[in-house]
Amino acid sequence: MANSKVGLARLCVSGLLLCISMSAATQSSASQTHPIAQQLFIQGDELIKQDQFTRGISLLEKAASKGHAQAAFELASLYEAGLVVEEDTRLAIKYYEMAVRKGYRDAHFNLALLLSSPFTPNNDLSRAREVVEVIADQGDIEAQFLLANLMKKKLHDAPSKPGKAFYWLQHAANSGHGKAQYQLATEYMKGLHVSRSAKTAFKWFNRAAMQNVAEAHYNLALMHEKGDGVAQDMAKAVEWYESAAELGSVNAQQNLGLKYLAGEGVEPMPRQAIKYLSKAANSGSTESQLLLAKVYQSGYQDLIKVDLINAETWFLRAARKGVAEAQYELALMLRDRNDSEGAELWGRRAIAGGHLAAAKLYQ
């Protein structure tokens, strides 16, 4: 067995695999478990750590059959991931259900995610919602957030329930869940299942921003820039763009790069422009990759010098991701340095991507 799978198996038995979160206070404690079941679990755990998987799994199964919730949870995780044992969704569901009946918190999450997946045989979105609602009703904000998203989904005969989704999203947001606050703000901003209210959206974006949700910072920047839900203030917009960019928002990085490049609302600062555009490009934004390539290819208002090596590097990165314009420009650069084979390769790919100028070039 590969070392990586052995390591994952050990993680699983330590309760670290496939969990949304883990809190000892919310799980079934050993004191609530039959002493024999607890001993079987400890022995099985130790055997698996020693790579004695068959014996370890057998003891975990015995512990689970005697009502040991964590043993059932670990077995379910192993069967779901196909570690140590053959992957078996049916057995994973069986053991998750056993753990759920014993009140094991993380089993509720894992079972719901498994049952709500379109790739799970005999999936059951209605059951997934029921499983999560048990702990959502108990005030678990992660469960409330997950339940809100499960209510948005539809699968087979289970329709989406936007009203209930909004209800649980509000609960999670009011309880301080950052991502729920961001989603709620977005619904008010777009007027989804609720009357549009930019002011209410602004309030919830602010709350999410306080929890360092990057896209909340970005949306606050947009709102300040446009004067939507708040007084227009370009200086504050730039502050929010910068904080969003530092938190990893690719949208903010690209917008900020463009602003520093063009001097829109800020002094033109080419180094800052390149810094933020490079961050976005390195995060995978093909738009930023293409923009950087063109800036280096032609220079920019005597502020950024022509750099054909960097231009080709960024055209190549975007071209490899299927950007037809980058493929075309790369073909031209290669043709100019007499690399006819490389030029034709990228030119043909640009044609396949629907680039009209490339089609004329290689008629």
Short mmCIF file of C-alpha atoms in Angstrom, two decimals:
data_model
loop_
_atom_site.label_atom_id
_atom_site.label_comp_id
_atom_site.label_asym_id
_atom_site.label_seq_id
_atom_site.Cartn_x
_atom_site.Cartn_y
_atom_site.Cartn_z
CA MET A 1 0.00 0.00 0.00
CA ALA A 2 1.32 3.46 -0.86
CA ASN A 3 2.76 5.47 2.03
CA SER A 4 0.40 8.35 1.27
CA LYS A 5 -2.63 6.12 1.76
CA VAL A 6 -1.20 4.73 4.98
CA GLY A 7 -0.73 8.27 6.24
CA LEU A 8 -4.26 9.21 5.28
CA ALA A 9 -5.60 6.17 7.06
CA ARG A 10 -3.83 7.24 10.22
CA LEU A 11 -5.27 10.72 9.87
CA CYS A 12 -8.71 9.24 9.44
CA VAL A 13 -8.51 7.21 12.62
CA SER A 14 -7.32 10.33 14.42
CA GLY A 15 -10.58 11.97 13.42
CA LEU A 16 -8.97 14.48 11.03
CA LEU A 17 -10.19 13.30 7.64
CA LEU A 18 -13.31 14.54 5.85
CA CYS A 19 -14.44 16.69 8.77
CA ILE A 20 -15.78 20.20 8.37
CA SER A 21 -14.73 21.04 11.92
CA MET A 22 -14.00 19.21 15.11
CA SER A 23 -14.80 20.13 18.68
CA ALA A 24 -14.40 17.60 21.45
CA ALA A 25 -17.12 19.29 23.44
CA THR A 26 -19.69 18.66 20.73
CA GLN A 27 -18.81 15.03 20.02
CA SER A 28 -19.89 11.95 21.95
CA SER A 29 -17.52 11.59 24.87
CA ALA A 30 -15.90 8.36 26.02
CA SER A 31 -17.81 8.62 29.29
CA GLN A 32 -21.04 8.15 27.35
CA THR A 33 -19.71 5.03 25.68
CA HIS A 34 -19.75 1.45 26.94
CA PRO A 35 -16.30 0.71 28.48
CA ILE A 36 -15.81 -2.40 26.34
CA ALA A 37 -16.60 -0.44 23.16
CA GLN A 38 -14.15 2.26 24.22
CA GLN A 39 -11.41 -0.29 24.81
CA LEU A 40 -12.04 -1.91 21.43
CA PHE A 41 -11.79 1.49 19.78
CA ILE A 42 -8.51 2.35 21.52
CA GLN A 43 -7.02 -1.03 20.56
CA GLY A 44 -8.21 -0.73 16.96
CA ASP A 45 -6.85 2.79 16.71
CA GLU A 46 -3.46 1.68 17.99
CA LEU A 47 -3.28 -1.28 15.60
CA ILE A 48 -3.99 0.93 12.59
CA LYS A 49 -1.26 3.33 13.71
CA GLN A 50 1.03 0.29 13.65
CA ASP A 51 -0.13 -0.51 10.08
CA GLN A 52 -2.02 -3.62 11.25
CA PHE A 53 -5.05 -2.60 9.26
CA THR A 54 -7.08 -5.82 9.09
CA ARG A 55 -7.06 -6.37 12.85
CA GLY A 56 -7.54 -2.68 13.53
CA ILE A 57 -10.58 -2.42 11.25
CA SER A 58 -12.08 -5.55 12.83
CA LEU A 59 -11.86 -3.98 16.29
CA LEU A 60 -13.32 -0.70 15.06
CA GLU A 61 -16.25 -2.64 13.59
CA LYS A 62 -16.83 -4.39 16.92
CA ALA A 63 -16.66 -1.07 18.76
CA ALA A 64 -19.13 0.49 16.32
CA SER A 65 -21.52 -2.43 16.73
CA LYS A 66 -21.50 -1.73 20.47
CA GLY A 67 -22.49 1.88 19.91
CA HIS A 68 -19.11 3.64 19.78
CA ALA A 69 -19.84 6.76 17.72
CA GLN A 70 -16.27 7.72 16.85
CA ALA A 71 -15.45 4.19 15.71
CA ALA A 72 -18.46 4.31 13.37
CA PHE A 73 -17.40 7.72 12.10
CA GLU A 74 -13.83 6.59 11.39
CA LEU A 75 -15.05 3.48 9.57
CA ALA A 76 -17.39 5.59 7.47
CA SER A 77 -14.55 7.94 6.56
CA LEU A 78 -12.35 5.01 5.54
CA TYR A 79 -15.04 3.43 3.39
CA GLU A 80 -15.91 6.75 1.77
CA ALA A 81 -12.29 7.51 0.88
CA GLY A 82 -11.32 3.93 0.01
CA LEU A 83 -8.42 3.90 2.47
CA VAL A 84 -7.26 0.59 3.96
CA VAL A 85 -10.57 -0.89 2.79
CA GLU A 86 -12.22 -0.96 -0.61
CA GLU A 87 -14.24 2.15 -1.31
CA ASP A 88 -17.85 1.38 -0.45
CA THR A 89 -20.40 4.20 -0.39
CA ARG A 90 -23.11 1.94 1.01
CA LEU A 91 -21.01 1.03 4.05
CA ALA A 92 -19.88 4.64 4.45
CA ILE A 93 -23.51 5.74 4.67
CA LYS A 94 -24.32 2.89 7.05
CA TYR A 95 -21.56 3.84 9.50
CA TYR A 96 -22.21 7.58 9.23
CA GLU A 97 -25.85 6.87 10.09
CA MET A 98 -24.73 4.88 13.14
CA ALA A 99 -22.59 7.81 14.29
CA VAL A 100 -25.41 10.27 13.63
CA ARG A 101 -27.79 8.27 15.80
CA LYS A 102 -25.27 8.59 18.62
CA GLY A 103 -25.10 12.36 18.18
CA TYR A 104 -21.62 12.55 16.65
CA ARG A 105 -21.55 16.08 15.23
CA ASP A 106 -19.12 15.68 12.31
CA ALA A 107 -20.98 12.60 11.09
CA HIS A 108 -23.97 14.87 10.39
CA PHE A 109 -21.81 16.99 8.10
CA ASN A 110 -20.05 14.17 6.28
CA LEU A 111 -23.23 12.17 5.76
CA ALA A 112 -25.08 15.22 4.42
CA LEU A 113 -22.27 16.06 2.01
CA LEU A 114 -22.12 12.46 0.81
CA LEU A 115 -25.88 12.13 0.33
CA SER A 116 -26.17 15.49 -1.46
CA SER A 117 -23.44 14.74 -4.00
CA PRO A 118 -24.68 14.03 -7.55
CA PHE A 119 -21.88 11.44 -7.82
CA THR A 120 -23.08 9.33 -4.88
CA PRO A 121 -25.10 6.27 -5.87
CA ASN A 122 -28.58 6.42 -4.34
CA ASN A 123 -28.00 9.99 -3.18
CA ASP A 124 -30.77 11.58 -1.15
CA LEU A 125 -30.89 15.37 -0.82
CA SER A 126 -33.97 15.29 1.41
CA ARG A 127 -32.23 13.00 3.89
CA ALA A 128 -29.10 15.17 3.72
CA ARG A 129 -31.15 18.19 4.76
CA GLU A 130 -32.80 16.27 7.60
CA VAL A 131 -29.45 15.17 8.96
CA VAL A 132 -28.06 18.71 9.04
CA GLU A 133 -31.24 20.30 10.34
CA VAL A 134 -30.96 18.30 13.56
CA ILE A 135 -27.85 20.21 14.62
CA ALA A 136 -28.83 23.44 12.86
CA ASP A 137 -31.84 23.55 15.19
CA GLN A 138 -29.43 23.22 18.10
CA GLY A 139 -27.72 26.48 17.08
CA ASP A 140 -24.69 25.11 15.23
CA ILE A 141 -23.82 27.95 12.82
CA GLU A 142 -21.75 25.75 10.48
CA ALA A 143 -24.76 23.46 10.17
CA GLN A 144 -27.04 26.44 9.53
CA PHE A 145 -24.76 27.66 6.75
CA LEU A 146 -24.50 24.20 5.19
CA LEU A 147 -28.26 23.71 5.43
CA ALA A 148 -28.85 27.05 3.68
CA ASN A 149 -26.72 25.86 0.77
CA LEU A 150 -28.37 22.43 0.72
CA MET A 151 -31.75 24.18 0.50
CA LYS A 152 -30.52 26.04 -2.59
CA LYS A 153 -29.65 22.79 -4.34
CA LYS A 154 -31.96 20.52 -6.27
CA LEU A 155 -31.37 16.86 -6.94
CA HIS A 156 -33.68 14.39 -8.65
CA ASP A 157 -37.12 14.76 -7.01
CA ALA A 158 -35.91 17.12 -4.30
CA PRO A 159 -36.52 20.72 -5.44
CA SER A 160 -34.62 23.77 -4.27
CA LYS A 161 -36.24 25.65 -1.39
CA PRO A 162 -35.09 29.28 -1.64
CA GLY A 163 -37.32 30.48 1.19
CA LYS A 164 -35.83 27.99 3.65
CA ALA A 165 -32.35 28.65 2.27
CA PHE A 166 -32.76 32.36 3.03
CA TYR A 167 -34.15 31.54 6.50
CA TRP A 168 -31.10 29.48 7.49
CA LEU A 169 -28.69 31.89 5.83
CA GLN A 170 -30.10 34.66 8.03
CA HIS A 171 -29.70 32.48 11.13
CA ALA A 172 -26.06 31.74 10.35
CA ALA A 173 -25.32 35.36 9.45
CA ASN A 174 -26.95 36.67 12.62
CA SER A 175 -24.87 34.20 14.61
CA GLY A 176 -21.67 35.60 13.12
CA HIS A 177 -20.83 33.25 10.25
CA GLY A 178 -18.64 35.31 7.88
CA LYS A 179 -19.39 33.44 4.67
CA ALA A 180 -23.11 33.47 5.48
CA GLN A 181 -22.93 37.21 6.01
CA TYR A 182 -21.25 37.60 2.63
CA GLN A 183 -23.85 35.44 0.89
CA LEU A 184 -26.68 37.31 2.58
CA ALA A 185 -25.19 40.63 1.47
CA THR A 186 -24.97 39.32 -2.08
CA GLU A 187 -28.65 38.31 -2.03
CA TYR A 188 -29.68 41.79 -0.88
CA MET A 189 -27.40 43.39 -3.47
CA LYS A 190 -28.84 41.32 -6.33
CA GLY A 191 -32.40 41.17 -5.01
CA LEU A 192 -32.44 37.38 -4.85
CA HIS A 193 -35.50 36.06 -2.97
CA VAL A 194 -35.69 39.44 -1.22
CA SER A 195 -36.24 43.06 -2.27
CA ARG A 196 -32.98 44.65 -3.38
CA SER A 197 -31.47 46.87 -0.69
CA ALA A 198 -27.98 48.24 -1.26
CA LYS A 199 -27.93 49.67 2.27
CA THR A 200 -28.70 46.30 3.82
CA ALA A 201 -26.14 44.66 1.53
CA PHE A 202 -23.58 47.25 2.66
CA LYS A 203 -24.29 46.40 6.31
CA TRP A 204 -23.75 42.67 5.77
CA PHE A 205 -20.67 43.16 3.57
CA ASN A 206 -19.20 45.23 6.40
CA ARG A 207 -19.85 42.46 8.92
CA ALA A 208 -18.31 39.86 6.64
CA ALA A 209 -15.34 42.15 5.98
CA MET A 210 -14.69 42.32 9.73
CA GLN A 211 -14.11 38.56 9.52
CA ASN A 212 -11.64 38.97 6.65
CA VAL A 213 -13.87 37.63 3.89
CA ALA A 214 -11.87 38.91 0.92
CA GLU A 215 -14.75 39.29 -1.53
CA ALA A 216 -16.69 41.32 1.05
CA HIS A 217 -13.81 43.82 1.03
CA TYR A 218 -13.95 43.83 -2.77
CA ASN A 219 -17.69 44.49 -2.86
CA LEU A 220 -17.33 47.33 -0.37
CA ALA A 221 -14.73 48.82 -2.71
CA LEU A 222 -17.17 48.59 -5.62
CA MET A 223 -19.96 50.17 -3.58
CA HIS A 224 -17.78 53.09 -2.51
CA GLU A 225 -16.56 53.57 -6.07
CA LYS A 226 -20.06 53.57 -7.55
CA GLY A 227 -21.85 55.27 -4.66
CA ASP A 228 -24.24 52.33 -4.35
CA GLY A 229 -25.70 52.07 -0.85
CA VAL A 230 -23.12 54.51 0.48
CA ALA A 231 -21.74 57.92 -0.48
CA GLN A 232 -19.30 57.76 -3.40
CA ASP A 233 -15.74 57.94 -2.10
CA MET A 234 -12.88 56.87 -4.35
CA ALA A 235 -10.28 57.10 -1.59
CA LYS A 236 -12.21 54.62 0.56
CA ALA A 237 -12.81 52.44 -2.49
CA VAL A 238 -9.06 52.17 -3.05
CA GLU A 239 -8.53 51.31 0.63
CA TRP A 240 -11.04 48.47 0.35
CA TYR A 241 -9.52 47.31 -2.95
CA GLU A 242 -6.10 47.18 -1.30
CA SER A 243 -7.30 45.22 1.73
CA ALA A 244 -9.24 42.84 -0.53
CA ALA A 245 -6.17 42.37 -2.73
CA GLU A 246 -3.98 41.60 0.28
CA LEU A 247 -6.55 39.03 1.44
CA GLY A 248 -6.29 37.30 -1.94
CA SER A 249 -9.21 38.65 -3.97
CA VAL A 250 -8.17 38.20 -7.60
CA ASN A 251 -10.87 40.62 -8.73
CA ALA A 252 -9.50 43.30 -6.41
CA GLN A 253 -5.92 42.64 -7.49
CA GLN A 254 -6.84 43.07 -11.14
CA ASN A 255 -8.98 46.17 -10.57
CA LEU A 256 -6.31 47.78 -8.44
CA GLY A 257 -3.64 46.99 -11.00
CA LEU A 258 -5.69 48.68 -13.71
CA LYS A 259 -6.30 51.74 -11.54
CA TYR A 260 -2.62 52.19 -10.73
CA LEU A 261 -1.80 51.67 -14.39
CA ALA A 262 -4.28 54.22 -15.73
CA GLY A 263 -4.20 56.60 -12.75
CA GLU A 264 -7.92 56.15 -12.18
CA GLY A 265 -8.70 57.61 -8.75
CA VAL A 266 -5.06 57.26 -7.74
CA GLU A 267 -1.70 58.56 -8.90
CA PRO A 268 -0.28 56.42 -11.72
CA MET A 269 2.13 53.97 -10.09
CA PRO A 270 3.50 51.44 -12.59
CA ARG A 271 5.30 49.34 -9.98
CA GLN A 272 2.11 48.99 -7.97
CA ALA A 273 0.20 48.21 -11.16
CA ILE A 274 2.62 45.42 -12.06
CA LYS A 275 2.58 44.14 -8.47
CA TYR A 276 -1.18 43.70 -8.33
CA LEU A 277 -1.62 42.48 -11.89
CA SER A 278 1.12 39.92 -11.27
CA LYS A 279 -0.66 38.71 -8.14
CA ALA A 280 -3.87 38.24 -10.09
CA ALA A 281 -2.05 36.58 -12.97
CA ASN A 282 -0.18 34.23 -10.65
CA SER A 283 -3.50 33.33 -9.04
CA GLY A 284 -4.70 32.11 -12.43
CA SER A 285 -6.51 35.11 -13.93
CA THR A 286 -6.05 34.66 -17.67
CA GLU A 287 -7.34 38.20 -18.21
CA SER A 288 -4.50 39.56 -16.06
CA GLN A 289 -2.00 37.26 -17.76
CA LEU A 290 -3.02 38.57 -21.15
CA LEU A 291 -3.00 42.18 -19.95
CA LEU A 292 0.48 41.84 -18.43
CA ALA A 293 1.77 40.26 -21.62
CA LYS A 294 0.48 43.16 -23.71
CA VAL A 295 1.85 45.76 -21.29
CA TYR A 296 5.30 44.16 -21.48
CA GLN A 297 4.99 43.71 -25.24
CA SER A 298 4.30 47.37 -26.01
CA GLY A 299 5.29 49.22 -22.84
CA TYR A 300 2.96 51.74 -21.27
CA GLN A 301 3.18 55.52 -21.66
CA ASP A 302 6.92 55.54 -20.97
CA LEU A 303 6.13 54.28 -17.46
CA ILE A 304 6.75 50.61 -18.19
CA LYS A 305 9.50 49.55 -20.58
CA VAL A 306 9.10 46.96 -23.33
CA ASP A 307 10.15 43.52 -22.06
CA LEU A 308 9.61 40.84 -24.70
CA ILE A 309 10.85 38.01 -22.47
CA ASN A 310 8.19 38.77 -19.86
CA ALA A 311 5.64 39.34 -22.61
CA GLU A 312 6.26 35.91 -24.10
CA THR A 313 6.17 34.29 -20.65
CA TRP A 314 2.71 35.68 -19.88
CA PHE A 315 1.37 35.04 -23.39
CA LEU A 316 2.50 31.43 -23.00
CA ARG A 317 0.76 31.02 -19.61
CA ALA A 318 -2.50 32.38 -20.97
CA ALA A 319 -2.12 30.41 -24.22
CA ARG A 320 -1.75 27.16 -22.33
CA LYS A 321 -5.09 27.88 -20.66
CA GLY A 322 -6.79 28.20 -24.02
CA VAL A 323 -6.92 31.99 -24.47
CA ALA A 324 -7.10 32.39 -28.25
CA GLU A 325 -5.79 35.98 -28.26
CA ALA A 326 -2.71 34.90 -26.29
CA GLN A 327 -2.19 31.96 -28.64
CA TYR A 328 -2.34 34.31 -31.63
CA GLU A 329 0.08 36.85 -30.13
CA LEU A 330 2.45 34.07 -29.13
CA ALA A 331 2.35 32.71 -32.67
CA LEU A 332 3.31 36.15 -34.02
CA MET A 333 6.22 36.47 -31.58
CA LEU A 334 7.52 33.02 -32.47
CA ARG A 335 7.19 33.74 -36.17
CA ASP A 336 9.18 36.96 -35.77
CA ARG A 337 12.08 35.01 -34.33
CA ASN A 338 11.83 32.34 -37.07
CA ASP A 339 10.34 29.59 -34.94
CA SER A 340 7.95 28.50 -37.68
CA GLU A 341 7.01 25.21 -36.00
CA GLY A 342 6.06 26.85 -32.69
CA ALA A 343 4.31 29.69 -34.49
CA GLU A 344 2.15 27.33 -36.52
CA LEU A 345 1.33 25.23 -33.45
CA TRP A 346 -0.07 28.21 -31.53
CA GLY A 347 -1.57 29.78 -34.62
CA ARG A 348 -3.58 26.62 -35.32
CA ARG A 349 -4.74 26.52 -31.70
CA ALA A 350 -5.85 30.14 -31.96
CA ILE A 351 -7.82 29.25 -35.10
CA ALA A 352 -9.46 26.36 -33.27
CA GLY A 353 -10.41 28.85 -30.57
CA GLY A 354 -12.19 31.03 -33.13
CA HIS A 355 -9.58 33.78 -33.53
CA LEU A 356 -10.36 35.52 -36.83
CA ALA A 357 -6.98 37.19 -37.37
CA ALA A 358 -5.24 33.86 -36.85
CA ALA A 359 -7.50 32.28 -39.44
CA LYS A 360 -6.44 34.92 -41.98
CA LEU A 361 -2.79 34.44 -41.08
CA TYR A 362 -2.85 30.70 -41.76
CA GLN A 363 -5.26 30.49 -44.69
#
